[in-house]
Amino acid sequence: MPKHNPLFLYLLWLWLSCYGFNAHAMRSDTTPDQFAFADQTNVALNTTITSNSITVSGINAKASISVTGGKFSINGGSFRTSSTTVSNGNTVRVQQTSSSANSATTNTVLTIGGVKDTFSVTTLANSSLDTTPNAFIFSDQTNVALSAAVTSNAVTVSGINAPAPISVSGGSYSINGGAYTTAAGTVSEGNSVTVRLTASAANSVTTNAVLTIGGVSDTFSATTLAATNGGFVSPPASPGNPSFTSEHFSGSSNCTQCHNGIKDSSGKDVSIETDWSSTMMANSTRDPFWRAKVRSELNRNPQLTDVINDKCTRCHAPMANFEAKSSNETKGILDGGFLSASHPRHDEAMNGVSCTLCHQVQDAPNLGTLSSFTGRYEIGNNKTIYGPFENPFANPMIMQTGYTPTYSAHIKSSKMCATCHNLKTPYVDQFGTVLSTTPESEFPEQMPYSEWEHSSYASTNPKSCQGCHMSRANGVKISTMPMMLGTRDNFAIHEFVGANKLMLDIFNNNKEQLGVLSNNFAETIDKTQTMLNSSAAITPVNQSLGSDNALNFTLRINSNTGHKLPSAYPSRRVVLHVTVKDAQGTVVFESGKINANGSIDGVDADTNLAAFEPHYDLITAPDQVQVYEAIMGDNQNQVTYTLLRGMVYLKDNRLLPQGFNKSTAPNDIKVVGDALNDANFVGGSDEISYRISGLSGSSYQVEAELIHQPIAYSFALDLFNEVDNEVEDFKTMFNASNSKSSRIALNIFSVVR
C-alpha cells in the first residue's frame, strides 16, 4: 500500500470541509413552514372578505402557490386566481365572497409548496342580521338656480352588517360615485351615497328627495332663488342716457329734434330715431341672449376674457368700445364693465349701434375686405357724418351738433354692413389653447356679406343689404329744420328689419328689466313677420298615391334671400314641418312637429346635444326632419355650442341664395355635409321627397310649412347649463315668449288616387 503524502491528505480534508460538508445546505427547499389563517364568523352575507396576512418562511427557493375557492394576493398586490410562485419572506392574503345564505361556511384553500391551510368564513345567523343603519343627514341647499340639477353631500352608510335595502322618492341616488338611478337596490357598510334632484322652475320653491336605507330616511331639500323683481334674479337694467355726448359720438336722442316727426308723401311717419329705436341694432347691448352668451363664453374660456370683451363690444357696444380703445381704457362688459350704470362708458354702450356710429364709418380702402370685418370699421376725428343724398344743407347740423353732413355713396353699399355682419372668431382646443393663428384661419361664425357676394344679388340681379332691410319712401323732408328744406325720394326707412321676432318679443315684454326705452316694437314685429313671409316659399313639384299604398310627393323650397337662410349667427335654424291627414282629418304622418318649448320631435340635437339631424333628400319616417342649419364642431370634430370652441362646421345645409354655386364657394361659406352632394340642393332652392308607406285611403291632405327659430332648442339647452344671473334671467324670458318659432311659408295640397 502506497504511502500518502501528508500535504495531499491535508488538502483533501480541506476540500471536504468546505464543499462536501455544505452539500446538503445547497439543495433547494420549497416546502415552507406551516402557516395559518384566522377564520372569520358572523360576517355579512354576500360580502368580500379578506384574510389576515401570513409570511412565507422555511424555504430557500421559490415555491409554487395556488388557491381554490377564492383569490390570493402577494405582498399587497392585486388579487388573482392563477398559480404562480412565492419566495421566503413574502406576505400572502386570501380573499373570498361570503355566502348569500345565513349560517353558511365557505372555504378558501391556499397551497404553498405542498403545505395547505383553509380560510373559513361563516355568515351571520338569522338572529344576528342588522340592516338598520345609523341615522344619516343631508345638508339642505337654498338659493339654487331654477330647474337646476342639484346634488347633495355624500353620506356614509354605517351600523349595518348585511346589505340593506335602499330606495328614493323625488330624485335619484348614486352609490360610491356610480350612475344615478331611481330603482331600488341594496347598500353595504361603508358605502357612500349621494342624492340628486331637479330644482323647481319657479322662484322660492322647495323640492324634496327622500332617501330610505333599511327603514331609516332623510330628506334632501333644495330651495330656488327668491324672485327679486318679477321673477328675475338681477335688478332692472339701467337704460343709459341717450342724450350723452362723448369725444366722437352723440346719443340718439340728440338727433330726434330734427330727424323725428318726419313723414313721406303719403303722410306715413318715417321718423328715423323712432323706427331705429325698436330694432336689434338699437338694443344690441340690452339683448339678454347676448349677455347670457357672453357670460357663458367667459365662464368656459376665462383666459380669453380680454379677447371676448373686445370682440363682443366692437359691434354690440361699438361706441363704448371705440372710445375706450381711443383712450387706452380697459374694455369690459359684465361685472362692473360697460353694462354697469356706474361705468363712464355706460351711456355709449347702452345706445347700441347708433346714428353717429354708422354714419361716421369711413369709406376706407379696406372696406368690404377681411381686414375690415369683425368690427374693424374706421372712424375719423373730424366729426364727418356720411349720408346717401348729394348736396346736403350742412349748416344747421354743424351749428346744432358740430357734425358735418357729407355725401358718400359707400353709406348705401353692402360693404358698410360687412364690417359687423361678417364675423370671424379665434378658436381654442379642449385645454383652452388658441389654435387659430391668422384672421384667415379663424372660425367664420357668421358671413352673410360673403354669402351675398357669392350670389346673384351682388352681380346679375344686384340688390344691397340696405335695399332689402331698409324699405324706401318718397317725398321725405329728412329734417324738420330748416323749414324750407326740400324733400327727398328713395329715402331709406331706418327699420333694419330682420327675422328675429323672438328677441323683439322679449324686448317688448321685458322693457323695465332690460332698460328698453322704445314703444315701437309692435310695428317692427309686424314688419319682421312680413319679411319672414317674403323670404321663402314652398311649392309641390309632384305627388302620387300609388297602388302600393304609398304616398309620394316632392316639395321645392325656394329661397328669396340674398344670403343663406337662416342667416348669420349659428343658433338659428329653419325647419320643414310636414303633416299628412286622411279624409277624416286624422294625422297619419308628421315630420318636424314643433313643441311650445321650441323643441322639435324627431330632431336628434333636441334630445342629445352631441348629435345633430342629417340633411335629407328623401324622408320616409316621422323621426326624419329636414332642418336647415349650421352645426359648429370643435378641433376634435365634436358638436359644440361654445363659440370659442367652434373650428369647423360639421353641417351647413342652410338654404342658398339665388346664383350661389356650391362647387366654387370659398371655404368660409361652403356647404358642409350631405347637402354638398345633393343634386337637388342648389342656389336658390332645395327639393326634398317624401315617401309614406302603409296607407289605405284614397285621398290625403298635405300641409307643409317652413318654420324659423332664432334660437334652436339645443342651443338654448346648452346655454342653460350655466347658472349665472344673466343666463337665468334670459331663460325666464325665453320660456315665457310665444315667439320661439315663426312661420315663413305654408302650402296645403291634396293627393287623390
Tab-separated table of N, CA, C and O in Angstrom, residues 24 97 99 167 174 259 351 438 453 494 567 569 629 644:
chain	number	residue	atom	x	y	z
A	24	HIS	N	-25.435	19.384	1.588
A	24	HIS	CA	-26.847	19.297	1.970
A	24	HIS	C	-27.508	20.682	1.981
A	24	HIS	O	-28.640	20.858	1.530
A	97	THR	N	-65.764	35.607	-1.340
A	97	THR	CA	-67.076	36.217	-1.145
A	97	THR	C	-67.899	35.323	-0.246
A	97	THR	O	-68.037	34.107	-0.512
A	99	SER	N	-71.078	33.646	1.739
A	99	SER	CA	-72.313	33.046	1.227
A	99	SER	C	-73.456	34.052	1.271
A	99	SER	O	-73.461	34.985	2.078
A	167	SER	N	-83.846	52.978	-1.295
A	167	SER	CA	-84.815	53.473	-2.272
A	167	SER	C	-84.892	54.985	-2.155
A	167	SER	O	-84.427	55.575	-1.172
A	174	SER	N	-76.917	57.799	-6.025
A	174	SER	CA	-75.703	57.189	-6.568
A	174	SER	C	-74.934	56.544	-5.427
A	174	SER	O	-74.800	57.130	-4.347
A	259	HIS	N	-84.723	114.836	-36.695
A	259	HIS	CA	-84.946	113.665	-37.538
A	259	HIS	C	-86.095	112.772	-37.088
A	259	HIS	O	-86.309	111.710	-37.667
A	351	ASN	N	-76.502	102.789	-25.890
A	351	ASN	CA	-77.115	103.370	-27.086
A	351	ASN	C	-76.926	102.483	-28.312
A	351	ASN	O	-77.338	102.837	-29.415
A	438	THR	N	-54.146	83.153	-37.699
A	438	THR	CA	-54.302	84.330	-38.552
A	438	THR	C	-55.784	84.644	-38.698
A	438	THR	O	-56.633	83.780	-38.442
A	453	GLU	N	-72.038	88.160	-51.590
A	453	GLU	CA	-71.066	88.353	-52.671
A	453	GLU	C	-71.067	87.181	-53.646
A	453	GLU	O	-70.796	87.355	-54.837
A	494	HIS	N	-85.386	103.687	-41.520
A	494	HIS	CA	-84.414	103.096	-40.588
A	494	HIS	C	-85.064	102.023	-39.704
A	494	HIS	O	-84.957	102.045	-38.479
A	567	SER	N	-79.786	83.061	-41.669
A	567	SER	CA	-78.516	83.748	-41.860
A	567	SER	C	-77.752	83.885	-40.555
A	567	SER	O	-78.304	83.776	-39.470
A	569	TYR	N	-75.809	84.194	-37.284
A	569	TYR	CA	-75.466	83.551	-36.014
A	569	TYR	C	-75.904	82.089	-35.970
A	569	TYR	O	-77.050	81.757	-36.318
A	629	GLU	N	-79.625	74.380	-41.195
A	629	GLU	CA	-78.903	74.921	-40.051
A	629	GLU	C	-77.403	74.776	-40.249
A	629	GLU	O	-76.935	74.051	-41.137
A	644	LEU	N	-66.163	79.907	-28.883
A	644	LEU	CA	-64.707	79.877	-28.964
A	644	LEU	C	-64.145	78.462	-29.111
A	644	LEU	O	-62.941	78.303	-29.238
